[in-house]
PDB file of C-alpha atoms and ligand atoms in Angstrom:
ATOM      1  CA  MET A   4     134.117 217.407 234.398  1.00  0.00           C
ATOM      2  CA  LYS A   5     135.090 214.152 232.733  1.00  0.00           C
ATOM      3  CA  ILE A   6     135.024 213.223 229.068  1.00  0.00           C
ATOM      4  CA  PHE A   7     134.608 209.692 227.742  1.00  0.00           C
ATOM      5  CA  ARG A   8     133.943 207.849 224.489  1.00  0.00           C
ATOM      6  CA  TYR A   9     131.423 205.078 224.058  1.00  0.00           C
ATOM      7  CA  ARG A  10     129.924 202.833 221.428  1.00  0.00           C
ATOM      8  CA  ASP A  11     126.183 202.597 220.920  1.00  0.00           C
ATOM      9  CA  GLU A  12     124.587 200.547 218.141  1.00  0.00           C
ATOM     10  CA  GLY A  13     127.794 200.560 216.119  1.00  0.00           C
ATOM     11  CA  ASN A  14     128.438 204.309 216.423  1.00  0.00           C
ATOM     12  CA  VAL A  15     131.114 206.004 218.525  1.00  0.00           C
ATOM     13  CA  TYR A  16     130.123 209.043 220.597  1.00  0.00           C
ATOM     14  CA  LEU A  17     131.810 211.486 222.914  1.00  0.00           C
ATOM     15  CA  GLY A  18     130.194 212.016 226.299  1.00  0.00           C
ATOM     16  CA  ALA A  19     130.542 214.279 229.318  1.00  0.00           C
ATOM     17  CA  LEU A  20     130.083 213.223 232.919  1.00  0.00           C
ATOM     18  CA  VAL A  21     129.254 216.154 235.171  1.00  0.00           C
ATOM     19  CA  GLU A  22     129.788 216.387 238.920  1.00  0.00           C
ATOM     20  CA  GLN A  23     126.243 215.357 239.801  1.00  0.00           C
ATOM     21  CA  GLY A  24     126.672 212.155 237.799  1.00  0.00           C
ATOM     22  CA  GLN A  25     124.553 213.041 234.746  1.00  0.00           C
ATOM     23  CA  LEU A  26     125.812 211.916 231.360  1.00  0.00           C
ATOM     24  CA  TYR A  27     125.456 213.915 228.147  1.00  0.00           C
ATOM     25  CA  GLN A  28     126.197 213.112 224.545  1.00  0.00           C
ATOM     26  CA  LEU A  29     128.401 215.753 222.895  1.00  0.00           C
ATOM     27  CA  LYS A  30     128.296 216.640 219.205  1.00  0.00           C
ATOM     28  CA  GLU A  31     132.079 216.384 218.728  1.00  0.00           C
ATOM     29  CA  SER A  32     133.412 212.945 217.943  1.00  0.00           C
ATOM     30  CA  ASN A  33     136.648 213.112 219.912  1.00  0.00           C
ATOM     31  CA  VAL A  34     138.264 215.103 222.680  1.00  0.00           C
ATOM     32  CA  MET A  35     140.743 216.941 220.437  1.00  0.00           C
ATOM     33  CA  GLU A  36     137.855 218.208 218.310  1.00  0.00           C
ATOM     34  CA  LEU A  37     136.257 219.413 221.531  1.00  0.00           C
ATOM     35  CA  VAL A  38     139.430 221.229 222.579  1.00  0.00           C
ATOM     36  CA  ALA A  39     139.712 222.861 219.134  1.00  0.00           C
ATOM     37  CA  ALA A  40     136.062 223.998 219.215  1.00  0.00           C
ATOM     38  CA  ALA A  41     136.540 225.485 222.683  1.00  0.00           C
ATOM     39  CA  ARG A  42     139.656 227.377 221.569  1.00  0.00           C
ATOM     40  CA  GLN A  43     137.859 228.697 218.483  1.00  0.00           C
ATOM     41  CA  ASN A  44     135.128 230.030 220.767  1.00  0.00           C
ATOM     42  CA  GLY A  45     137.686 231.590 223.135  1.00  0.00           C
ATOM     43  CA  LYS A  46     136.614 229.286 225.960  1.00  0.00           C
ATOM     44  CA  THR A  47     138.212 226.713 228.193  1.00  0.00           C
ATOM     45  CA  THR A  48     137.184 223.181 227.259  1.00  0.00           C
ATOM     46  CA  GLU A  49     135.160 222.997 230.455  1.00  0.00           C
ATOM     47  CA  GLY A  50     133.444 226.341 229.730  1.00  0.00           C
ATOM     48  CA  TYR A  51     132.660 225.216 226.202  1.00  0.00           C
ATOM     49  CA  VAL A  52     131.199 221.897 227.379  1.00  0.00           C
ATOM     50  CA  ARG A  53     129.129 223.568 230.123  1.00  0.00           C
ATOM     51  CA  ALA A  54     127.595 225.919 227.560  1.00  0.00           C
ATOM     52  CA  ALA A  55     126.972 223.022 225.156  1.00  0.00           C
ATOM     53  CA  LEU A  56     125.237 220.962 227.861  1.00  0.00           C
ATOM     54  CA  GLN A  57     122.197 223.252 227.697  1.00  0.00           C
ATOM     55  CA  GLN A  58     121.332 221.768 224.297  1.00  0.00           C
ATOM     56  CA  ALA A  59     123.057 218.397 224.692  1.00  0.00           C
ATOM     57  CA  THR A  60     121.126 215.143 224.752  1.00  0.00           C
ATOM     58  CA  PRO A  61     121.187 213.373 228.134  1.00  0.00           C
ATOM     59  CA  ILE A  62     122.360 209.772 227.851  1.00  0.00           C
ATOM     60  CA  PRO A  63     119.626 207.479 229.233  1.00  0.00           C
ATOM     61  CA  GLN A  64     121.971 204.635 230.274  1.00  0.00           C
ATOM     62  CA  SER A  65     124.117 204.659 233.402  1.00  0.00           C
ATOM     63  CA  ILE A  66     127.893 204.779 233.034  1.00  0.00           C
ATOM     64  CA  GLU A  67     128.055 201.060 233.991  1.00  0.00           C
ATOM     65  CA  GLU A  68     125.671 200.203 231.154  1.00  0.00           C
ATOM     66  CA  LEU A  69     127.680 202.016 228.485  1.00  0.00           C
ATOM     67  CA  HIS A  70     130.243 200.302 226.305  1.00  0.00           C
ATOM     68  CA  LEU A  71     133.139 202.609 227.122  1.00  0.00           C
ATOM     69  CA  LEU A  72     136.128 202.947 224.787  1.00  0.00           C
ATOM     70  CA  THR A  73     139.544 204.486 225.354  1.00  0.00           C
ATOM     71  CA  PRO A  74     138.730 208.142 226.127  1.00  0.00           C
ATOM     72  CA  VAL A  75     141.100 209.232 223.362  1.00  0.00           C
ATOM     73  CA  ASP A  76     142.360 207.296 220.369  1.00  0.00           C
ATOM     74  CA  ALA A  77     145.945 208.142 221.362  1.00  0.00           C
ATOM     75  CA  PRO A  78     148.176 207.903 218.279  1.00  0.00           C
ATOM     76  CA  GLU A  79     151.108 207.277 220.598  1.00  0.00           C
ATOM     77  CA  VAL A  80     151.421 206.495 224.267  1.00  0.00           C
ATOM     78  CA  TRP A  81     154.772 207.444 225.786  1.00  0.00           C
ATOM     79  CA  ALA A  82     155.865 206.635 229.302  1.00  0.00           C
ATOM     80  CA  ALA A  83     158.271 208.004 231.856  1.00  0.00           C
ATOM     81  CA  GLY A  84     160.263 205.675 234.075  1.00  0.00           C
ATOM     82  CA  VAL A  85     161.832 205.717 237.524  1.00  0.00           C
ATOM     83  CA  THR A  86     160.025 208.886 238.486  1.00  0.00           C
ATOM     84  CA  TYR A  87     159.124 207.506 241.920  1.00  0.00           C
ATOM     85  CA  GLN A  88     161.436 206.046 244.569  1.00  0.00           C
ATOM     86  CA  ARG A  89     159.281 202.869 244.615  1.00  0.00           C
ATOM     87  CA  SER A  90     159.964 202.235 240.930  1.00  0.00           C
ATOM     88  CA  ARG A  91     163.694 202.816 241.430  1.00  0.00           C
ATOM     89  CA  GLU A  92     163.762 200.222 244.237  1.00  0.00           C
ATOM     90  CA  ALA A  93     161.782 197.664 242.232  1.00  0.00           C
ATOM     91  CA  ARG A  94     164.009 198.085 239.157  1.00  0.00           C
ATOM     92  CA  ASN A  95     167.153 197.751 241.230  1.00  0.00           C
ATOM     93  CA  TYR A  96     165.749 194.551 242.746  1.00  0.00           C
ATOM     94  CA  GLU A  97     164.897 192.923 239.422  1.00  0.00           C
ATOM     95  CA  ALA A  98     168.212 193.947 237.806  1.00  0.00           C
ATOM     96  CA  THR A  99     170.372 192.614 240.673  1.00  0.00           C
ATOM     97  CA  ASP A 100     168.290 189.772 242.182  1.00  0.00           C
ATOM     98  CA  GLY A 101     168.115 191.880 245.316  1.00  0.00           C
ATOM     99  CA  LYS A 102     171.938 191.874 245.710  1.00  0.00           C
ATOM    100  CA  LEU A 103     172.420 195.550 245.069  1.00  0.00           C
ATOM    101  CA  ASP A 104     175.917 196.720 245.983  1.00  0.00           C
ATOM    102  CA  SER A 105     176.595 199.635 243.667  1.00  0.00           C
ATOM    103  CA  THR A 106     174.907 202.520 241.927  1.00  0.00           C
ATOM    104  CA  THR A 107     172.800 201.369 238.980  1.00  0.00           C
ATOM    105  CA  PHE A 108     171.637 203.228 235.910  1.00  0.00           C
ATOM    106  CA  TYR A 109     168.199 203.317 237.625  1.00  0.00           C
ATOM    107  CA  ASP A 110     169.761 205.324 240.479  1.00  0.00           C
ATOM    108  CA  LYS A 111     171.435 207.569 237.922  1.00  0.00           C
ATOM    109  CA  VAL A 112     168.303 208.234 235.903  1.00  0.00           C
ATOM    110  CA  TYR A 113     166.298 208.956 239.062  1.00  0.00           C
ATOM    111  CA  ASP A 114     168.635 211.884 239.804  1.00  0.00           C
ATOM    112  CA  ALA A 115     169.634 212.946 236.291  1.00  0.00           C
ATOM    113  CA  PRO A 116     168.214 216.092 234.701  1.00  0.00           C
ATOM    114  CA  ARG A 117     167.073 214.016 231.693  1.00  0.00           C
ATOM    115  CA  PRO A 118     164.202 211.678 232.572  1.00  0.00           C
ATOM    116  CA  GLU A 119     163.707 208.191 231.203  1.00  0.00           C
ATOM    117  CA  LEU A 120     161.090 208.399 228.443  1.00  0.00           C
ATOM    118  CA  PHE A 121     160.125 205.542 226.180  1.00  0.00           C
ATOM    119  CA  MET A 122     157.544 204.750 223.553  1.00  0.00           C
ATOM    120  CA  LYS A 123     154.962 202.561 225.264  1.00  0.00           C
ATOM    121  CA  SER A 124     152.154 201.952 222.825  1.00  0.00           C
ATOM    122  CA  THR A 125     150.258 202.844 219.685  1.00  0.00           C
ATOM    123  CA  ALA A 126     146.497 203.232 219.251  1.00  0.00           C
ATOM    124  CA  ALA A 127     146.144 199.672 217.941  1.00  0.00           C
ATOM    125  CA  ARG A 128     147.886 198.188 220.997  1.00  0.00           C
ATOM    126  CA  THR A 129     146.015 200.263 223.572  1.00  0.00           C
ATOM    127  CA  VAL A 130     142.802 199.041 225.163  1.00  0.00           C
ATOM    128  CA  GLY A 131     140.196 200.727 227.319  1.00  0.00           C
ATOM    129  CA  HIS A 132     138.173 200.122 230.463  1.00  0.00           C
ATOM    130  CA  ARG A 133     136.835 196.581 231.025  1.00  0.00           C
ATOM    131  CA  ASP A 134     138.809 195.373 228.020  1.00  0.00           C
ATOM    132  CA  GLN A 135     141.328 192.529 228.099  1.00  0.00           C
ATOM    133  CA  VAL A 136     145.040 193.234 228.429  1.00  0.00           C
ATOM    134  CA  CYS A 137     147.413 190.529 227.265  1.00  0.00           C
ATOM    135  CA  LEU A 138     150.144 188.596 229.026  1.00  0.00           C
ATOM    136  CA  ARG A 139     153.369 187.585 227.262  1.00  0.00           C
ATOM    137  CA  THR A 140     154.037 183.877 226.871  1.00  0.00           C
ATOM    138  CA  ASP A 141     157.818 184.280 227.344  1.00  0.00           C
ATOM    139  CA  SER A 142     157.709 185.957 230.751  1.00  0.00           C
ATOM    140  CA  THR A 143     157.083 184.532 234.217  1.00  0.00           C
ATOM    141  CA  TRP A 144     157.148 187.837 236.119  1.00  0.00           C
ATOM    142  CA  GLN A 145     154.476 190.231 234.866  1.00  0.00           C
ATOM    143  CA  VAL A 146     152.848 193.133 236.643  1.00  0.00           C
ATOM    144  CA  PRO A 147     150.541 196.025 235.908  1.00  0.00           C
ATOM    145  CA  GLU A 148     151.939 199.506 236.553  1.00  0.00           C
ATOM    146  CA  ALA A 149     149.406 202.048 237.778  1.00  0.00           C
ATOM    147  CA  GLU A 150     150.198 205.453 236.310  1.00  0.00           C
ATOM    148  CA  LEU A 151     148.723 208.897 235.951  1.00  0.00           C
ATOM    149  CA  GLY A 152     148.446 209.724 232.236  1.00  0.00           C
ATOM    150  CA  LEU A 153     148.725 213.208 230.720  1.00  0.00           C
ATOM    151  CA  VAL A 154     146.636 213.803 227.607  1.00  0.00           C
ATOM    152  CA  LEU A 155     148.541 216.237 225.382  1.00  0.00           C
ATOM    153  CA  ASP A 156     147.811 218.369 222.371  1.00  0.00           C
ATOM    154  CA  GLU A 157     150.303 218.651 219.501  1.00  0.00           C
ATOM    155  CA  ASN A 158     152.209 221.393 221.362  1.00  0.00           C
ATOM    156  CA  GLY A 159     152.498 219.393 224.559  1.00  0.00           C
ATOM    157  CA  ALA A 160     149.834 221.333 226.485  1.00  0.00           C
ATOM    158  CA  ILE A 161     148.112 219.123 229.057  1.00  0.00           C
ATOM    159  CA  ILE A 162     144.437 219.045 228.213  1.00  0.00           C
ATOM    160  CA  GLY A 163     143.501 216.415 230.759  1.00  0.00           C
ATOM    161  CA  TYR A 164     144.412 213.464 232.932  1.00  0.00           C
ATOM    162  CA  THR A 165     143.585 209.806 232.621  1.00  0.00           C
ATOM    163  CA  VAL A 166     144.415 206.517 234.328  1.00  0.00           C
ATOM    164  CA  GLY A 167     146.980 204.245 232.679  1.00  0.00           C
ATOM    165  CA  ASN A 168     148.287 200.710 233.020  1.00  0.00           C
ATOM    166  CA  ASP A 169     151.856 200.164 231.772  1.00  0.00           C
ATOM    167  CA  MET A 170     151.910 196.337 231.693  1.00  0.00           C
ATOM    168  CA  SER A 171     155.491 195.224 232.276  1.00  0.00           C
ATOM    169  CA  CYS A 172     157.648 192.088 232.342  1.00  0.00           C
ATOM    170  CA  ARG A 173     160.057 192.414 235.245  1.00  0.00           C
ATOM    171  CA  ASP A 174     162.150 189.364 234.270  1.00  0.00           C
ATOM    172  CA  ILE A 175     162.739 190.555 230.701  1.00  0.00           C
ATOM    173  CA  GLU A 176     163.711 194.068 231.780  1.00  0.00           C
ATOM    174  CA  GLY A 177     165.783 192.692 234.685  1.00  0.00           C
ATOM    175  CA  GLU A 178     167.744 190.358 232.400  1.00  0.00           C
ATOM    176  CA  ASN A 179     169.027 193.208 230.255  1.00  0.00           C
ATOM    177  CA  PRO A 180     167.893 196.851 230.033  1.00  0.00           C
ATOM    178  CA  LEU A 181     168.285 196.663 226.253  1.00  0.00           C
ATOM    179  CA  TYR A 182     165.253 194.384 226.302  1.00  0.00           C
ATOM    180  CA  LEU A 183     163.077 197.253 227.564  1.00  0.00           C
ATOM    181  CA  PRO A 184     160.913 197.527 224.415  1.00  0.00           C
ATOM    182  CA  GLN A 185     160.083 193.801 224.705  1.00  0.00           C
ATOM    183  CA  ALA A 186     159.410 194.143 228.432  1.00  0.00           C
ATOM    184  CA  LYS A 187     156.980 196.955 227.696  1.00  0.00           C
ATOM    185  CA  ILE A 188     155.422 196.668 224.230  1.00  0.00           C
ATOM    186  CA  TRP A 189     153.312 193.833 222.891  1.00  0.00           C
ATOM    187  CA  LYS A 190     149.718 193.306 221.827  1.00  0.00           C
ATOM    188  CA  ARG A 191     147.331 194.884 224.384  1.00  0.00           C
ATOM    189  CA  SER A 192     150.090 195.777 226.839  1.00  0.00           C
ATOM    190  CA  CYS A 193     148.658 199.203 227.595  1.00  0.00           C
ATOM    191  CA  SER A 194     145.302 200.406 228.803  1.00  0.00           C
ATOM    192  CA  ILE A 195     143.955 203.889 229.457  1.00  0.00           C
ATOM    193  CA  GLY A 196     140.656 205.308 230.660  1.00  0.00           C
ATOM    194  CA  PRO A 197     137.825 205.284 231.331  1.00  0.00           C
ATOM    195  CA  PHE A 198     137.775 209.112 231.562  1.00  0.00           C
ATOM    196  CA  ILE A 199     139.746 212.225 230.781  1.00  0.00           C
ATOM    197  CA  ARG A 200     139.454 214.654 233.657  1.00  0.00           C
ATOM    198  CA  LEU A 201     139.788 218.073 232.025  1.00  0.00           C
ATOM    199  CA  ALA A 202     142.970 219.755 233.268  1.00  0.00           C
ATOM    200  CA  GLU A 203     141.279 223.027 234.213  1.00  0.00           C
ATOM    201  CA  THR A 204     138.911 221.149 236.537  1.00  0.00           C
ATOM    202  CA  LEU A 205     141.596 219.443 238.618  1.00  0.00           C
ATOM    203  CA  GLU A 206     143.049 221.718 241.268  1.00  0.00           C
ATOM    204  CA  ASP A 207     146.169 219.768 242.228  1.00  0.00           C
ATOM    205  CA  PRO A 208     147.317 216.777 240.155  1.00  0.00           C
ATOM    206  CA  TYR A 209     150.310 216.396 242.506  1.00  0.00           C
ATOM    207  CA  ALA A 210     148.125 215.289 245.413  1.00  0.00           C
ATOM    208  CA  LEU A 211     146.099 212.352 244.142  1.00  0.00           C
ATOM    209  CA  SER A 212     145.900 208.962 245.792  1.00  0.00           C
ATOM    210  CA  ILE A 213     146.550 206.017 243.474  1.00  0.00           C
ATOM    211  CA  ALA A 214     145.500 202.479 244.251  1.00  0.00           C
ATOM    212  CA  CYS A 215     146.146 199.194 242.496  1.00  0.00           C
ATOM    213  CA  ARG A 216     144.063 196.164 243.409  1.00  0.00           C
ATOM    214  CA  ILE A 217     144.272 192.758 241.789  1.00  0.00           C
ATOM    215  CA  TYR A 218     141.613 190.074 242.208  1.00  0.00           C
ATOM    216  CA  ARG A 219     142.163 186.344 241.591  1.00  0.00           C
ATOM    217  CA  ASP A 220     139.313 183.836 241.824  1.00  0.00           C
ATOM    218  CA  GLY A 221     137.247 186.430 243.684  1.00  0.00           C
ATOM    219  CA  GLU A 222     139.972 187.202 246.245  1.00  0.00           C
ATOM    220  CA  LYS A 223     141.978 190.390 246.514  1.00  0.00           C
ATOM    221  CA  VAL A 224     145.636 189.356 246.113  1.00  0.00           C
ATOM    222  CA  VAL A 225     147.225 192.809 245.723  1.00  0.00           C
ATOM    223  CA  ASP A 226     146.149 196.022 247.403  1.00  0.00           C
ATOM    224  CA  GLU A 227     148.686 198.857 247.108  1.00  0.00           C
ATOM    225  CA  GLN A 228     148.314 202.597 247.670  1.00  0.00           C
ATOM    226  CA  ALA A 229     150.478 205.626 246.906  1.00  0.00           C
ATOM    227  CA  ASN A 230     150.114 209.295 246.024  1.00  0.00           C
ATOM    228  CA  THR A 231     151.245 211.532 243.164  1.00  0.00           C
ATOM    229  CA  ASN A 232     152.857 213.769 245.800  1.00  0.00           C
ATOM    230  CA  GLN A 233     155.743 211.234 245.705  1.00  0.00           C
ATOM    231  CA  LEU A 234     156.496 212.045 242.053  1.00  0.00           C
ATOM    232  CA  LYS A 235     160.130 213.170 241.736  1.00  0.00           C
ATOM    233  CA  ARG A 236     159.574 215.341 238.662  1.00  0.00           C
ATOM    234  CA  LYS A 237     157.173 217.974 237.392  1.00  0.00           C
ATOM    235  CA  PHE A 238     154.963 217.215 234.397  1.00  0.00           C
ATOM    236  CA  THR A 239     156.524 220.136 232.492  1.00  0.00           C
ATOM    237  CA  GLU A 240     159.967 218.516 232.832  1.00  0.00           C
ATOM    238  CA  LEU A 241     158.636 215.280 231.313  1.00  0.00           C
ATOM    239  CA  VAL A 242     156.736 217.021 228.523  1.00  0.00           C
ATOM    240  CA  ASP A 243     159.652 219.351 227.695  1.00  0.00           C
ATOM    241  CA  TYR A 244     161.952 216.373 227.142  1.00  0.00           C
ATOM    242  CA  LEU A 245     159.278 214.539 225.166  1.00  0.00           C
ATOM    243  CA  LYS A 246     158.879 217.559 222.873  1.00  0.00           C
ATOM    244  CA  LYS A 247     162.590 218.106 222.268  1.00  0.00           C
ATOM    245  CA  ASP A 248     163.258 217.809 218.518  1.00  0.00           C
ATOM    246  CA  ASN A 249     160.217 215.567 218.354  1.00  0.00           C
ATOM    247  CA  GLU A 250     156.849 215.760 216.673  1.00  0.00           C
ATOM    248  CA  LEU A 251     153.871 215.325 218.972  1.00  0.00           C
ATOM    249  CA  PHE A 252     150.488 214.266 217.689  1.00  0.00           C
ATOM    250  CA  ALA A 253     147.287 215.641 219.168  1.00  0.00           C
ATOM    251  CA  GLY A 254     145.900 213.219 221.724  1.00  0.00           C
ATOM    252  CA  THR A 255     149.246 211.700 222.689  1.00  0.00           C
ATOM    253  CA  VAL A 256     149.213 210.226 226.188  1.00  0.00           C
ATOM    254  CA  LEU A 257     152.266 210.434 228.431  1.00  0.00           C
ATOM    255  CA  LEU A 258     152.225 208.013 231.379  1.00  0.00           C
ATOM    256  CA  THR A 259     154.136 209.570 234.262  1.00  0.00           C
ATOM    257  CA  GLY A 260     155.688 206.459 235.828  1.00  0.00           C
ATOM    258  CA  THR A 261     154.585 204.062 238.484  1.00  0.00           C
ATOM    259  CA  CYS A 262     154.576 204.530 242.228  1.00  0.00           C
ATOM    260  CA  LEU A 263     153.034 201.098 242.821  1.00  0.00           C
ATOM    261  CA  VAL A 264     154.728 197.781 242.247  1.00  0.00           C
ATOM    262  CA  PRO A 265     153.151 194.570 243.575  1.00  0.00           C
ATOM    263  CA  PRO A 266     155.281 192.534 246.026  1.00  0.00           C
ATOM    264  CA  ASN A 267     158.338 190.943 244.373  1.00  0.00           C
ATOM    265  CA  GLN A 268     156.944 187.380 244.516  1.00  0.00           C
ATOM    266  CA  PHE A 269     153.788 188.416 242.618  1.00  0.00           C
ATOM    267  CA  THR A 270     153.156 187.719 238.950  1.00  0.00           C
ATOM    268  CA  LEU A 271     149.921 188.133 237.024  1.00  0.00           C
ATOM    269  CA  ASN A 272     147.926 185.032 236.096  1.00  0.00           C
ATOM    270  CA  SER A 273     145.437 184.663 233.304  1.00  0.00           C
ATOM    271  CA  GLY A 274     142.014 185.721 234.594  1.00  0.00           C
ATOM    272  CA  ASP A 275     143.352 188.254 237.113  1.00  0.00           C
ATOM    273  CA  ILE A 276     141.269 191.415 237.349  1.00  0.00           C
ATOM    274  CA  ILE A 277     143.341 194.592 237.613  1.00  0.00           C
ATOM    275  CA  GLU A 278     141.766 197.670 239.125  1.00  0.00           C
ATOM    276  CA  ILE A 279     143.623 201.001 239.088  1.00  0.00           C
ATOM    277  CA  GLU A 280     141.997 203.952 240.798  1.00  0.00           C
ATOM    278  CA  ILE A 281     143.207 207.548 240.760  1.00  0.00           C
ATOM    279  CA  GLU A 282     141.408 209.988 242.999  1.00  0.00           C
ATOM    280  CA  GLY A 283     139.226 212.396 241.052  1.00  0.00           C
ATOM    281  CA  ILE A 284     139.995 210.757 237.711  1.00  0.00           C
ATOM    282  CA  GLY A 285     138.490 207.293 237.719  1.00  0.00           C
ATOM    283  CA  THR A 286     138.933 203.556 238.044  1.00  0.00           C
ATOM    284  CA  LEU A 287     140.340 201.550 235.163  1.00  0.00           C
ATOM    285  CA  VAL A 288     139.518 197.834 235.191  1.00  0.00           C
ATOM    286  CA  ASN A 289     141.049 195.181 232.921  1.00  0.00           C
ATOM    287  CA  VAL A 290     141.284 191.414 232.827  1.00  0.00           C
ATOM    288  CA  ALA A 291     144.639 189.817 231.980  1.00  0.00           C
ATOM    289  CA  VAL A 292     144.588 186.925 229.505  1.00  0.00           C
ATOM    290  CA  TYR A 293     146.887 185.226 227.018  1.00  0.00           C
ATOM    291  CA  GLU A 294     146.368 186.136 223.377  1.00  0.00           C
ATOM    292  CA  GLN A 295     144.853 182.747 222.519  1.00  0.00           C
ATOM    293  CA  GLU A 296     142.230 183.278 225.256  1.00  0.00           C
ATOM    294  CA  LEU A 297     141.035 186.650 223.938  1.00  0.00           C
ATOM    295  CA  GLY A 298     137.251 186.800 223.911  1.00  0.00           C
TER     296      GLY A 298
HETATM  297  O1  DO4 B   7     162.992 201.671 233.689  1.00  0.00           O
HETATM  298  C1  DO4 B   7     162.104 201.091 233.163  1.00  0.00           C
HETATM  299  C2  DO4 B   7     160.686 201.388 233.184  1.00  0.00           C
HETATM  300  C3  DO4 B   7     160.221 202.181 234.361  1.00  0.00           C
HETATM  301  C4  DO4 B   7     158.756 202.377 234.418  1.00  0.00           C
HETATM  302  O2  DO4 B   7     157.990 201.948 233.580  1.00  0.00           O
HETATM  303  C5  DO4 B   7     158.187 203.113 235.563  1.00  0.00           C
HETATM  304  O3  DO4 B   7     158.920 203.580 236.435  1.00  0.00           O
HETATM  305  O4  DO4 B   7     156.968 203.250 235.594  1.00  0.00           O
HETATM  306 MG1   MG B   8     155.861 202.278 234.050  1.00  0.00          MG
END
């Protein structure tokens, strides 16, 4: 069972996509309202939605025809870093120009009890499926980062999973780790969606294939695959650190780190189409452009 948001004639609706592919409009206006209604009725979110479907209005359009929005208006998007060996290797490469000869802070954080967690985005900077992500004008080494996203309630409970893109500037981060916020946060540097797969409907989130494909002028220029079974940490570890002495807001998304980094010589160009697919969750597609080219 997947939940999405869409716009139709100026109004925003919440929808459910069931296994057979049918789409239904739900009466709640956002996923956290849905979760609250389910809890009030003593049901799982899935159980609540299944019961509601009997009276729900089927959506006549196909999913491709709908104007999909971010599946949750996440007040904050946080991200974990160096949670996969692949990310550790890529960070070491960019920080040392490939001349690694000693232990770096990336090696240390990979093994430390405390994970790397950083603020990635706010609702206003986060875009959804088929929307445009932006490139920075002061970077020449930019990549998407394909990540599994956890959708959290205000207590840190995982209510569902989504697909995320943690757009990153490898040159800015590589120059100095203190530049991390600039390497990670700018206008439209984060995208999530198109769906939230309800947590209770996904048997094993630690065994999902993840793919990142990038198309340029109609040709596939990046095609990388990995699996969440390579994740070094458990989600509870990440969420527990995120919650420590912190206030979480309902609908926060926590990206769990990337296991896919394009080859070192690759940088995104304006017009590149980025496709991130996570098994059982969905495929998030975005076009990269510079701010002045936004359409
Ligand atoms: O260490 C910097 C960021 C790491 C990151 O974004 C990732 O591993 O996905
Ligand atoms: Mg990342």
